[in-house]
Amino acid sequence: MTNAEIAAVLEQVADLLEFKNENPFRVRAYRNGARAIHDLPESVASIVADNGQRLLEIDGIGKAVAEKAATLARTGHLPQLNELLAEIPASVLAMMRIPGVGPKKAAAVFHQLGVATLDDLKTACEAGRVRGLKGFGAKTEKAILDGIAIAASAGQRLYWAEADQIAQALREHLQDCGSIEQLELAGSYRRGRDTVGDLDVLAVAGKPEEVMDRFGSFPSVADVLGRGDTKMSVRLSSGFQIDLRIVPRESFGAALQYFTGSKAHNIVLRGLAKQRGLKINEYGVFRVEGDRETYVAGAAEADVYATLDLPCFPPELREARREFDWAQSGGLPELVCLEDIRGDLHAHTSETDGRDTLEQMAEAARQRGLKYLAITDHSQRVTMAHGLDPKRLLAQWEQIDRLNDKLGKGFTLLKGIECDILEKGGLDLPDDVLAGADWVVASVHYGQKQPREQITQRILDALANPFVCCIGHPTGRLLNKREGYELDLDAVFAAAAQHGKMLELNAHPMRLDLDDVACAAAKAHGVPIVISTDAHQTEGLDDLRYGILQARRGGLTRADVANTLTWPQLKKRLAGRAP
Ligand code: DGT
Ligand code: CA
Ligand code: CA
Ligand code: ZN
């Protein structure tokens, strides 16, 4: 089981224990454990194989959680979870997942009203029976009703790239509003998370009324969920929600810090503030003396952090992973940025399933300031994409040679291939063909459901091939659609390190594979990452920036990313590959 899967099981156990009204400390132990494991750069499986006691040394993991995690890593099952699930009806579990409900409230409606399904819950809300329960009220009842509707219709998180389109359109829409002095988008969007649940907009404005009116007239708004003096929430026709908050000028930095989150990052920050006799919230930083509170900072985000002698963390790092340790011991890594990237190492043409020709892709890459582009069309196994056999591939390479002569100095097309890793193992093209390539990406496209050992072995064998440079989209995940393959990533990192190979961070907004946590783990193994677009048309080359965000979230610097090198430098690095 992967760390993410183990974390999800522990989180579910926490929900079920909370539903059963178990000891809150026990519930919190599971939640903390789930989080710690989710963010762990090393897999629980490999820790357990090495020495299970090491789990206990990890912050946030106690004895009970360590035991359960080890069981999950070893067997893939947790008897305790099955027992809990047997006790609680599935329809009640669905109720818990409604935004605004959760385990505690689900327990209340279940026990006190006998409500056990979404439909019953809807009827009870409509009849006004829910508002009377202790801790509920008319507002909660309305929120639950809305929640049921959303859960039924949309309910999915948007890809960061989609959220970005909405964010940019909204910025433009609000631009005409003369009374806006400052405007920023916070939340997971600003942190560059791969998917975004909702947008959190902050503004300083002379006339809040005017801004809210303008906000309400944003074209795709379907309805206004609420509007007060300082806060307004809307839902777009897609179901996506946007929250707008108007804050005082002296609080803008504090609000930006607070609503950028993450929640876990903020919790650590509040703890550090408390140690210094300070209080920190969305209004500012305050010195606390007795029951007197004096405003210390809050207009600018950097000032908020500075009161705690902390750097203004790049938003991508604010996940309570390594950032506070880094700040306290020698400083933050200087994160890779778009301008550092010199070339793109994964692109398709109309020769297989791409839209544009070799010439068009080359020209588009050059226009974008890249110095090299590897053409990596599919190999023959990918029949759906009209993949290349040796003959067609060699013909394409001849064409690339001719084109390079024409393009002259300053830009190089690389002769590449995205070679399939076959279901039965082995590569789709013979070594003597691969030997002629500048750059070989090896990818799994078939046999994705194979057992862990088998699919891992296929990738390990590919890494051992002397002509392979890199594994493409190493886990095969598709955001919001499917999990990655069952894969022993630690073994992949170790093999990549051993053979001097690289791993791809596929920048396609639906892939982002490797993800941020895996990038950090690859770095810990000394494995270079290449950020590639996998472009199937010229505009696809613009996806690089999505990959950059994830690399930054993984704490990668320029030195960790191989396509920040010039092509001659990269070529030299590749010469160090070992079979
Ligand atoms: P999302 O929207 O699910 O993709 O994720 P976020 O991180 O944007 O979360 P959201 O929209 O619920 O809240 C925005 C930020 O506000 C969050 O990152 C941190 C802050 N925040 C929200 N609720 C709490 C809370 O209960 N405690 C603390 N410390 N911060 C919170
Ligand atoms: Ca949000
Ligand atoms: Ca929000
Ligand atoms: Zn591809």
Coordinates of C-alpha atoms and ligand atoms in Angstrom, one line a residue:
M1 CA 0.0 0.0 0.0
T2 CA 1.2 3.5 -0.8
N3 CA 1.5 6.1 2.0
A4 CA -1.5 8.0 0.5
E5 CA -3.6 4.8 0.7
I6 CA -2.5 4.1 4.3
A7 CA -3.3 7.7 5.3
A8 CA -6.7 7.5 3.7
V9 CA -7.5 4.4 5.7
L10 CA -6.3 6.0 9.0
E11 CA -8.4 9.1 8.2
Q12 CA -11.4 6.9 7.7
V13 CA -10.8 5.1 11.0
A14 CA -10.7 8.5 12.6
D15 CA -14.0 9.5 11.1
L16 CA -15.7 6.3 12.2
L17 CA -14.3 6.6 15.7
E18 CA -15.5 10.1 15.9
F19 CA -18.9 9.0 14.7
K20 CA -18.9 6.5 17.5
N21 CA -18.1 9.3 20.0
E22 CA -14.8 7.7 21.0
N23 CA -12.2 9.6 23.0
P24 CA -11.2 12.8 21.1
F25 CA -7.5 12.2 21.8
R26 CA -7.7 8.8 20.2
V27 CA -9.4 10.3 17.2
R28 CA -6.8 13.1 16.9
A29 CA -4.0 10.5 17.1
Y30 CA -5.3 8.9 14.0
R31 CA -5.8 12.2 12.1
N32 CA -2.3 13.4 13.0
G33 CA -0.9 10.0 12.0
A34 CA -2.7 10.1 8.7
R35 CA -1.3 13.5 7.9
A36 CA 2.3 12.6 9.0
I37 CA 2.2 9.5 6.8
H38 CA 0.7 11.3 3.8
D39 CA 3.6 13.7 3.8
L40 CA 6.3 11.3 4.5
P41 CA 9.0 11.2 1.8
E42 CA 9.9 7.6 2.5
S43 CA 7.3 4.8 2.2
V44 CA 6.0 3.2 5.3
A45 CA 6.5 -0.2 3.6
S46 CA 10.2 0.4 3.3
I47 CA 10.5 1.7 6.9
V48 CA 8.7 -1.3 8.2
A49 CA 10.9 -3.6 6.1
D50 CA 13.9 -1.9 7.5
N51 CA 13.0 -1.5 11.2
G52 CA 9.4 -0.9 12.3
Q53 CA 10.6 1.0 15.4
R54 CA 11.6 3.9 13.2
L55 CA 8.0 4.7 12.6
L56 CA 7.7 5.8 16.2
E57 CA 10.5 8.4 15.7
I58 CA 8.3 10.3 13.2
D59 CA 6.5 13.4 14.5
G60 CA 2.8 12.8 14.8
I61 CA 3.0 9.0 14.8
G62 CA 2.1 7.3 18.1
K63 CA 2.2 3.6 19.1
A64 CA -1.3 2.7 17.9
V65 CA -1.0 4.4 14.6
A66 CA 2.5 2.9 14.0
E67 CA 1.0 -0.6 14.6
K68 CA -1.9 0.0 12.2
A69 CA 0.3 1.5 9.5
A70 CA 2.6 -1.4 9.7
T71 CA -0.3 -3.9 9.4
L72 CA -1.6 -2.0 6.4
A73 CA 1.9 -1.8 4.8
R74 CA 2.4 -5.6 5.3
T75 CA -1.1 -7.0 4.5
G76 CA -3.0 -4.2 2.8
H77 CA -5.9 -4.7 5.3
L78 CA -6.9 -3.4 8.7
P79 CA -9.3 -5.7 10.6
Q80 CA -10.2 -2.8 12.9
L81 CA -11.6 -0.9 9.9
N82 CA -13.7 -3.8 8.7
E83 CA -15.2 -4.1 12.2
L84 CA -16.1 -0.4 12.3
L85 CA -17.5 -0.5 8.8
A86 CA -19.7 -3.5 9.7
E87 CA -21.2 -1.5 12.6
I88 CA -22.2 1.6 10.6
P89 CA -24.6 1.6 7.6
A90 CA -23.0 2.7 4.3
S91 CA -25.7 5.4 3.8
V92 CA -24.5 7.0 7.0
L93 CA -21.0 7.0 5.7
A94 CA -22.2 9.0 2.7
M95 CA -23.9 11.5 5.0
M96 CA -20.5 12.1 6.7
R97 CA -18.9 13.2 3.5
I98 CA -21.3 16.1 2.9
P99 CA -19.5 19.4 3.4
G100 CA -20.6 20.9 6.7
V101 CA -21.8 17.5 8.2
G102 CA -18.8 15.3 9.1
P103 CA -18.9 12.4 11.6
K104 CA -20.2 14.3 14.7
K105 CA -23.2 15.8 13.0
A106 CA -23.9 12.6 11.1
A107 CA -24.0 10.8 14.5
A108 CA -26.4 13.4 15.9
V109 CA -29.0 13.1 13.1
F110 CA -28.6 9.3 13.0
H111 CA -29.1 8.8 16.7
Q112 CA -31.5 11.5 17.5
L113 CA -33.7 11.6 14.3
G114 CA -33.1 8.1 13.1
V115 CA -32.0 9.6 9.7
A116 CA -29.8 7.1 7.9
T117 CA -29.8 8.0 4.2
L118 CA -29.1 11.1 2.1
D119 CA -32.8 11.2 1.0
D120 CA -34.1 11.0 4.6
L121 CA -31.6 13.7 5.5
K122 CA -33.0 15.9 2.8
T123 CA -36.6 15.4 3.9
A124 CA -35.7 16.1 7.5
C125 CA -33.9 19.3 6.6
E126 CA -36.9 20.4 4.4
A127 CA -39.3 19.7 7.2
G128 CA -37.1 21.8 9.5
R129 CA -36.5 19.0 11.9
V130 CA -32.7 19.2 11.8
R131 CA -32.3 22.8 13.0
G132 CA -33.7 21.9 16.5
L133 CA -30.8 19.5 17.3
K134 CA -28.2 20.7 19.7
G135 CA -25.3 22.4 17.8
F136 CA -27.2 22.8 14.6
G137 CA -29.6 25.7 13.8
A138 CA -31.3 27.0 10.7
K139 CA -28.0 28.0 9.0
T140 CA -26.5 24.6 9.4
E141 CA -29.7 23.0 8.1
K142 CA -29.5 25.2 5.0
A143 CA -25.8 24.4 4.6
I144 CA -26.6 20.7 4.7
L145 CA -29.3 21.0 2.1
D146 CA -26.9 22.9 -0.2
G147 CA -24.3 20.3 0.6
I148 CA -26.5 17.4 -0.5
A149 CA -27.3 19.1 -3.8
I150 CA -23.6 19.9 -4.5
A151 CA -22.6 16.3 -3.5
A152 CA -25.2 15.1 -6.0
S153 CA -24.2 17.4 -8.9
A154 CA -20.6 18.6 -9.0
G155 CA -18.5 18.0 -5.9
Q156 CA -15.2 17.5 -7.6
R157 CA -12.1 19.6 -7.1
L158 CA -10.9 21.5 -10.2
Y159 CA -7.5 21.0 -11.8
W160 CA -5.2 23.8 -10.8
A161 CA -5.1 24.9 -14.4
E162 CA -8.9 25.2 -14.5
A163 CA -9.0 27.2 -11.3
D164 CA -6.3 29.4 -12.7
Q165 CA -8.5 30.3 -15.7
I166 CA -11.4 31.2 -13.4
A167 CA -9.0 33.2 -11.2
Q168 CA -7.6 35.2 -14.1
A169 CA -11.1 35.9 -15.6
L170 CA -12.2 37.1 -12.1
R171 CA -9.2 39.4 -11.7
E172 CA -10.0 40.9 -15.0
H173 CA -13.6 41.3 -14.2
L174 CA -12.9 43.0 -10.9
Q175 CA -10.2 45.3 -12.4
D176 CA -12.8 47.9 -13.4
C177 CA -13.8 48.3 -9.8
G178 CA -12.2 51.6 -8.9
S179 CA -12.6 51.2 -5.2
I180 CA -10.3 48.1 -5.0
E181 CA -7.0 49.0 -3.5
Q182 CA -5.5 45.5 -3.2
L183 CA -6.6 42.1 -4.5
E184 CA -5.1 38.7 -4.0
L185 CA -6.2 35.1 -4.4
A186 CA -5.3 32.9 -1.5
G187 CA -6.0 29.3 -0.5
S188 CA -4.8 26.1 -2.2
Y189 CA -4.8 28.0 -5.5
R190 CA -2.0 30.3 -4.3
R191 CA -0.2 27.3 -2.8
G192 CA -0.3 25.7 -6.2
R193 CA -2.0 22.5 -5.1
D194 CA -2.6 20.1 -8.0
T195 CA -6.4 20.5 -7.5
V196 CA -8.4 23.3 -6.0
G197 CA -11.5 23.0 -3.9
D198 CA -12.7 26.6 -3.9
L199 CA -11.2 30.0 -4.5
D200 CA -10.5 32.4 -1.7
V201 CA -10.3 36.0 -2.8
L202 CA -9.2 38.9 -0.5
A203 CA -9.5 42.6 -1.2
V204 CA -9.0 46.0 0.4
A205 CA -11.6 48.4 -0.9
G206 CA -13.0 51.8 -0.1
K207 CA -16.5 50.8 -1.0
P208 CA -17.1 47.1 -0.2
E209 CA -20.7 47.3 -1.5
E210 CA -19.5 48.2 -4.9
V211 CA -17.0 45.3 -5.0
M212 CA -19.6 42.8 -3.9
D213 CA -22.0 44.0 -6.6
R214 CA -19.3 43.6 -9.2
F215 CA -18.4 40.2 -7.8
G216 CA -22.0 39.1 -8.1
S217 CA -22.1 40.1 -11.7
F218 CA -19.1 37.8 -12.6
P219 CA -20.6 36.1 -15.7
S220 CA -20.6 32.4 -14.6
V221 CA -22.1 33.0 -11.2
A222 CA -25.2 30.8 -10.8
D223 CA -26.2 31.9 -7.3
V224 CA -25.1 33.9 -4.3
L225 CA -24.7 31.7 -1.3
G226 CA -24.4 34.5 1.2
R227 CA -23.6 38.1 1.5
G228 CA -22.6 40.1 4.6
D229 CA -20.7 43.3 5.3
T230 CA -17.3 41.8 4.7
K231 CA -17.9 38.4 3.2
M232 CA -19.7 37.1 0.1
S233 CA -19.8 33.6 -1.4
V234 CA -21.0 32.6 -4.8
R235 CA -21.4 29.4 -6.7
L236 CA -20.7 29.2 -10.4
S237 CA -22.9 27.2 -12.7
S238 CA -20.2 24.5 -12.7
G239 CA -20.8 24.1 -8.9
F240 CA -17.4 25.7 -8.1
Q241 CA -17.5 28.1 -5.1
I242 CA -15.7 31.4 -4.7
D243 CA -15.4 33.2 -1.3
L244 CA -14.7 37.0 -1.3
R245 CA -13.5 38.7 1.8
I246 CA -13.1 42.5 2.2
V247 CA -10.5 43.2 4.8
P248 CA -9.1 46.4 6.5
R249 CA -5.9 47.7 5.0
E250 CA -4.0 47.1 8.2
S251 CA -5.1 43.4 8.1
F252 CA -4.5 42.6 4.5
G253 CA -1.1 40.8 5.0
A254 CA -2.5 38.9 8.0
A255 CA -5.6 37.8 6.1
L256 CA -3.5 36.8 3.1
Q257 CA -1.3 34.8 5.3
Y258 CA -4.2 33.2 7.2
F259 CA -6.3 32.3 4.1
T260 CA -3.4 31.1 2.1
G261 CA -3.0 28.4 4.7
S262 CA -2.5 25.6 4.7
K263 CA -4.4 25.0 7.9
A264 CA -1.6 22.8 9.1
H265 CA 1.0 25.5 8.4
N266 CA -1.1 28.1 10.2
I267 CA -1.4 25.8 13.3
V268 CA 2.4 25.6 13.6
L269 CA 2.6 29.3 13.1
R270 CA 0.1 30.1 15.9
G271 CA 2.1 27.8 18.2
L272 CA 5.3 29.6 17.5
A273 CA 3.6 33.0 18.1
K274 CA 2.2 31.8 21.4
Q275 CA 5.7 30.9 22.6
R276 CA 6.6 34.6 22.2
G277 CA 3.6 36.0 23.8
L278 CA 2.0 36.9 20.5
K279 CA -1.3 36.1 19.0
I280 CA -1.7 35.7 15.3
N281 CA -5.0 35.6 13.3
E282 CA -6.6 36.9 10.1
Y283 CA -6.6 40.5 11.5
G284 CA -3.0 40.8 12.5
V285 CA -0.2 39.9 14.9
F286 CA -1.0 41.1 18.5
R287 CA 1.2 41.3 21.6
V288 CA -0.8 39.9 24.5
E289 CA -0.2 41.4 28.0
G290 CA -2.8 40.3 30.6
D291 CA -6.1 40.9 28.8
R292 CA -4.6 43.7 26.7
E293 CA -3.8 43.1 23.0
T294 CA -1.6 45.5 21.0
Y295 CA -1.5 45.3 17.2
V296 CA 2.1 44.7 16.1
A297 CA 1.8 43.9 12.3
G298 CA -0.6 42.8 9.6
A299 CA -0.6 45.1 6.6
A300 CA 2.0 43.1 4.7
E301 CA 2.4 39.3 4.8
A302 CA 6.2 39.6 5.1
D303 CA 5.8 41.6 8.3
V304 CA 3.6 38.9 9.8
Y305 CA 6.3 36.3 9.3
A306 CA 9.0 38.8 10.3
T307 CA 7.5 39.3 13.8
L308 CA 8.4 35.6 14.3
D309 CA 11.8 35.9 12.7
L310 CA 10.6 33.8 9.8
P311 CA 11.1 34.2 6.1
C312 CA 8.0 35.0 4.0
F313 CA 7.7 31.4 2.8
P314 CA 6.9 30.8 -0.8
P315 CA 3.2 29.8 -0.7
E316 CA 4.1 26.4 -2.4
L317 CA 6.0 25.4 0.7
R318 CA 3.3 26.2 3.3
E319 CA 2.2 22.6 4.0
A320 CA 3.8 22.1 7.4
R321 CA 6.2 19.6 5.8
R322 CA 9.9 20.7 6.0
E323 CA 9.5 24.5 5.7
F324 CA 9.8 25.4 9.4
D325 CA 12.9 23.1 9.8
W326 CA 14.5 24.7 6.8
A327 CA 13.8 28.2 8.2
Q328 CA 15.4 27.3 11.5
S329 CA 18.4 25.5 10.1
G330 CA 20.2 27.6 7.4
G331 CA 17.3 28.8 5.3
L332 CA 14.8 27.7 2.6
P333 CA 15.9 26.1 -0.7
E334 CA 15.9 28.5 -3.6
L335 CA 13.0 27.0 -5.6
V336 CA 13.3 26.3 -9.3
C337 CA 11.3 28.7 -11.5
L338 CA 10.1 28.8 -15.1
E339 CA 13.0 30.9 -16.3
D340 CA 15.4 28.2 -15.2
I341 CA 14.1 25.7 -17.7
R342 CA 16.2 25.5 -20.9
G343 CA 14.4 22.7 -22.8
D344 CA 11.4 20.3 -22.9
L345 CA 12.1 16.6 -23.1
H346 CA 8.7 15.1 -24.0
A347 CA 6.6 16.1 -27.0
H348 CA 4.5 14.5 -29.7
T349 CA 3.9 15.3 -33.4
S350 CA 1.3 14.5 -36.0
E351 CA 3.5 11.5 -36.9
T352 CA 1.7 9.7 -34.0
D353 CA -1.1 11.2 -31.9
G354 CA 0.0 14.8 -31.8
R355 CA -1.8 17.6 -33.7
D356 CA 1.2 19.6 -35.1
T357 CA 4.1 18.8 -37.3
L358 CA 7.8 18.6 -36.4
E359 CA 8.4 22.1 -37.9
Q360 CA 5.5 23.6 -36.0
M361 CA 6.5 22.1 -32.7
A362 CA 10.1 23.2 -33.2
E363 CA 9.1 26.8 -34.1
A364 CA 6.7 27.0 -31.1
A365 CA 9.4 25.8 -28.7
R366 CA 11.8 28.3 -30.0
Q367 CA 9.3 31.1 -29.8
R368 CA 8.8 30.2 -26.1
G369 CA 12.5 30.7 -25.5
L370 CA 13.5 27.1 -25.2
K371 CA 16.9 26.0 -26.4
Y372 CA 16.0 22.4 -27.1
L373 CA 13.0 20.1 -27.6
A374 CA 13.0 16.3 -27.6
I375 CA 10.6 14.8 -30.1
T376 CA 9.3 11.7 -28.3
D377 CA 6.5 10.2 -30.3
H378 CA 4.9 6.9 -29.3
S379 CA 6.5 3.5 -30.2
Q380 CA 4.7 0.8 -32.3
R381 CA 2.9 -0.9 -29.4
V382 CA 0.7 2.1 -29.0
T383 CA -1.4 1.2 -32.1
M384 CA -4.2 3.6 -31.1
A385 CA -1.7 6.5 -31.6
H386 CA -0.2 4.9 -34.8
G387 CA 3.0 4.4 -32.9
L388 CA 6.4 4.3 -34.7
D389 CA 8.2 1.2 -35.8
P390 CA 11.9 1.3 -36.3
K391 CA 11.6 2.3 -40.0
R392 CA 9.3 5.2 -39.4
L393 CA 11.3 6.3 -36.4
L394 CA 14.6 6.4 -38.4
A395 CA 12.9 8.4 -41.1
Q396 CA 11.7 10.9 -38.5
W397 CA 15.2 11.2 -37.1
E398 CA 16.6 11.9 -40.6
Q399 CA 14.0 14.6 -40.9
I400 CA 15.1 16.0 -37.5
D401 CA 18.8 16.1 -38.7
R402 CA 17.7 18.1 -41.8
L403 CA 15.6 20.4 -39.8
N404 CA 18.4 21.1 -37.3
D405 CA 20.7 22.1 -40.2
K406 CA 18.0 24.5 -41.2
L407 CA 17.3 25.8 -37.7
G408 CA 21.0 26.6 -37.2
K409 CA 22.6 27.5 -33.9
G410 CA 20.7 28.4 -30.7
F411 CA 18.1 25.7 -30.9
T412 CA 18.3 21.9 -31.2
L413 CA 15.6 19.3 -31.9
L414 CA 16.6 16.1 -30.1
K415 CA 16.0 12.7 -31.7
G416 CA 13.8 11.0 -29.1
I417 CA 11.2 8.3 -28.5
E418 CA 8.6 7.5 -25.9
C419 CA 9.3 3.8 -25.9
D420 CA 6.6 1.6 -24.4
I421 CA 7.4 -0.7 -21.5
L422 CA 5.6 -3.8 -22.7
E423 CA 3.0 -5.7 -20.6
K424 CA 5.1 -8.8 -20.6
G425 CA 8.2 -6.8 -19.7
G426 CA 11.0 -5.4 -21.9
L427 CA 10.9 -2.5 -24.3
D428 CA 9.0 -2.0 -27.5
L429 CA 12.0 -1.2 -29.6
P430 CA 15.4 -3.1 -29.9
D431 CA 18.5 -1.7 -28.3
D432 CA 20.2 -1.1 -31.6
V433 CA 17.5 1.3 -32.5
L434 CA 17.3 3.0 -29.1
A435 CA 21.1 3.4 -29.3
G436 CA 20.6 6.0 -32.0
A437 CA 18.4 8.3 -29.9
D438 CA 19.5 11.5 -28.1
W439 CA 16.8 10.9 -25.5
V440 CA 14.7 7.9 -24.6
V441 CA 11.6 8.2 -22.3
A442 CA 10.2 4.8 -21.3
S443 CA 6.6 4.7 -20.2
V444 CA 3.9 2.3 -19.1
H445 CA 0.7 2.6 -21.1
Y446 CA -0.6 -1.0 -21.0
G447 CA -1.0 -3.5 -18.2
Q448 CA -1.6 -0.8 -15.7
K449 CA -3.7 -3.0 -13.4
Q450 CA -1.0 -5.6 -13.0
P451 CA 0.1 -6.6 -9.4
R452 CA 2.6 -4.4 -7.7
E453 CA 5.6 -6.7 -8.0
Q454 CA 5.0 -7.2 -11.8
I455 CA 4.6 -3.6 -12.7
T456 CA 7.4 -2.5 -10.5
Q457 CA 9.7 -5.0 -12.1
R458 CA 8.8 -3.8 -15.6
I459 CA 9.9 -0.3 -14.6
L460 CA 13.0 -1.5 -12.8
D461 CA 14.0 -3.5 -15.9
A462 CA 13.4 -0.4 -18.1
L463 CA 15.7 1.7 -15.8
A464 CA 18.4 -1.0 -16.2
N465 CA 18.4 -0.6 -20.0
P466 CA 21.5 1.3 -20.9
F467 CA 19.7 3.5 -23.5
V468 CA 16.7 4.6 -21.4
C469 CA 17.2 8.1 -20.0
C470 CA 14.0 8.7 -18.0
I471 CA 10.7 7.1 -17.0
G472 CA 7.6 9.1 -18.3
H473 CA 4.7 9.8 -16.0
P474 CA 6.1 7.3 -13.5
T475 CA 2.9 6.4 -11.5
G476 CA 0.3 6.8 -14.3
R477 CA -2.1 8.7 -12.1
L478 CA -4.9 10.8 -13.6
L479 CA -6.2 13.5 -11.2
N480 CA -9.8 13.1 -10.3
K481 CA -10.0 10.0 -12.5
R482 CA -7.7 7.2 -11.5
E483 CA -5.0 6.4 -8.9
G484 CA -1.5 5.6 -10.1
Y485 CA -0.4 2.0 -10.7
E486 CA 0.4 -0.2 -7.7
L487 CA 4.1 0.7 -7.6
D488 CA 7.0 0.4 -5.2
L489 CA 8.2 3.9 -5.7
D490 CA 11.1 3.5 -3.3
A491 CA 12.4 0.6 -5.4
V492 CA 12.1 2.9 -8.5
F493 CA 14.0 5.7 -6.8
A494 CA 16.7 3.3 -5.7
A495 CA 17.1 1.8 -9.2
A496 CA 17.1 5.2 -10.9
A497 CA 19.8 6.4 -8.5
Q498 CA 21.8 3.2 -9.1
H499 CA 21.7 3.5 -12.9
G500 CA 22.1 7.3 -13.1
K501 CA 18.6 7.7 -14.6
M502 CA 16.0 10.5 -14.3
L503 CA 12.3 10.6 -13.5
E504 CA 9.8 12.8 -15.2
L505 CA 7.5 15.3 -13.6
N506 CA 4.9 15.3 -16.4
A507 CA 3.5 18.8 -16.4
H508 CA 0.1 18.0 -18.0
P509 CA -2.5 19.5 -15.6
M510 CA -4.3 16.2 -15.3
R511 CA -1.2 14.2 -14.6
L512 CA 1.4 16.2 -12.5
D513 CA 3.2 12.9 -12.2
L514 CA 5.4 12.6 -10.1
D515 CA 3.5 14.6 -7.6
D516 CA 5.1 17.0 -5.1
V517 CA 5.7 14.5 -2.3
A518 CA 7.2 12.0 -4.7
C519 CA 9.5 14.7 -6.1
A520 CA 10.8 15.4 -2.6
A521 CA 11.4 11.7 -2.2
A522 CA 13.2 11.4 -5.5
K523 CA 15.4 14.3 -4.5
A524 CA 16.2 12.6 -1.2
H525 CA 17.4 9.6 -3.3
G526 CA 19.6 11.9 -5.4
V527 CA 17.4 11.3 -8.5
P528 CA 17.2 14.2 -11.0
I529 CA 13.8 15.2 -12.1
V530 CA 12.9 16.4 -15.6
I531 CA 9.9 18.7 -16.0
S532 CA 8.3 17.9 -19.3
T533 CA 5.1 18.9 -21.0
D534 CA 4.2 15.8 -23.0
A535 CA 2.8 18.4 -25.5
H536 CA 0.5 17.0 -28.2
Q537 CA 0.1 20.4 -29.8
T538 CA 2.0 23.6 -29.8
E539 CA 0.0 25.2 -27.0
G540 CA 0.8 22.1 -24.8
L541 CA 4.3 23.5 -24.5
D542 CA 2.8 26.2 -22.1
D543 CA 2.0 23.5 -19.5
L544 CA 5.5 23.8 -18.1
R545 CA 4.4 26.2 -15.5
Y546 CA 2.0 23.6 -13.9
G547 CA 4.9 21.3 -13.5
I548 CA 7.1 24.1 -12.0
L549 CA 4.5 24.7 -9.3
Q550 CA 4.6 21.0 -8.3
A551 CA 8.4 20.9 -8.3
R552 CA 8.4 24.0 -6.1
R553 CA 5.9 22.3 -3.7
G554 CA 8.4 19.4 -3.6
G555 CA 11.2 21.8 -2.6
L556 CA 13.2 21.3 -5.8
T557 CA 15.9 23.8 -6.7
R558 CA 17.4 24.4 -10.1
A559 CA 20.1 21.9 -9.4
D560 CA 17.5 19.1 -8.8
V561 CA 15.9 19.6 -12.2
A562 CA 17.9 18.3 -15.2
N563 CA 16.3 20.3 -18.0
T564 CA 17.7 23.5 -16.4
L565 CA 21.0 22.3 -18.0
T566 CA 22.1 23.2 -21.5
W567 CA 21.8 20.3 -23.9
P568 CA 25.6 19.7 -24.0
Q569 CA 25.6 19.6 -20.2
L570 CA 22.7 17.3 -20.1
K571 CA 24.3 15.0 -22.7
K572 CA 27.4 14.8 -20.5
R573 CA 25.3 13.9 -17.6
L574 CA 23.6 11.1 -19.6
A575 CA 27.0 9.7 -20.5
G576 CA 27.2 8.8 -16.8
R577 CA 24.4 6.3 -17.1
A578 CA 25.3 2.8 -15.9
P579 CA 23.6 -0.5 -16.9
Ligands
DGT1 P1 -9.3 23.8 -0.9 O1 -10.1 25.0 -1.0 O2 -10.0 22.6 -0.3 O3 -8.5 23.4 -2.1 O4 -8.1 24.1 0.2 P2 -7.8 25.5 0.9 O5 -6.5 25.3 1.6 O6 -7.9 26.7 0.0 O7 -8.8 25.6 2.1 P3 -10.1 26.5 2.4 O8 -10.6 27.1 1.2 O9 -11.0 25.7 3.2 O10 -9.5 27.6 3.4 C1 -8.5 28.6 2.9 C2 -7.5 28.7 4.0 O11 -8.0 29.3 5.2 C3 -6.8 27.5 4.5 O12 -5.8 27.0 3.7 C4 -6.3 27.9 5.8 C5 -7.3 28.9 6.3 N1 -8.3 28.2 7.2 C6 -9.5 27.7 6.9 N2 -10.1 27.1 8.0 C7 -9.2 27.2 9.0 C8 -9.1 26.7 10.3 O13 -10.1 26.2 10.8 N3 -8.0 27.0 11.0 C9 -6.9 27.6 10.5 N4 -5.8 27.8 11.2 N5 -6.9 28.0 9.2 C10 -8.0 27.8 8.4
CA2 CA -9.8 27.2 -1.1
CA3 CA -12.7 28.6 1.0
ZN4 ZN 3.8 11.1 -24.2

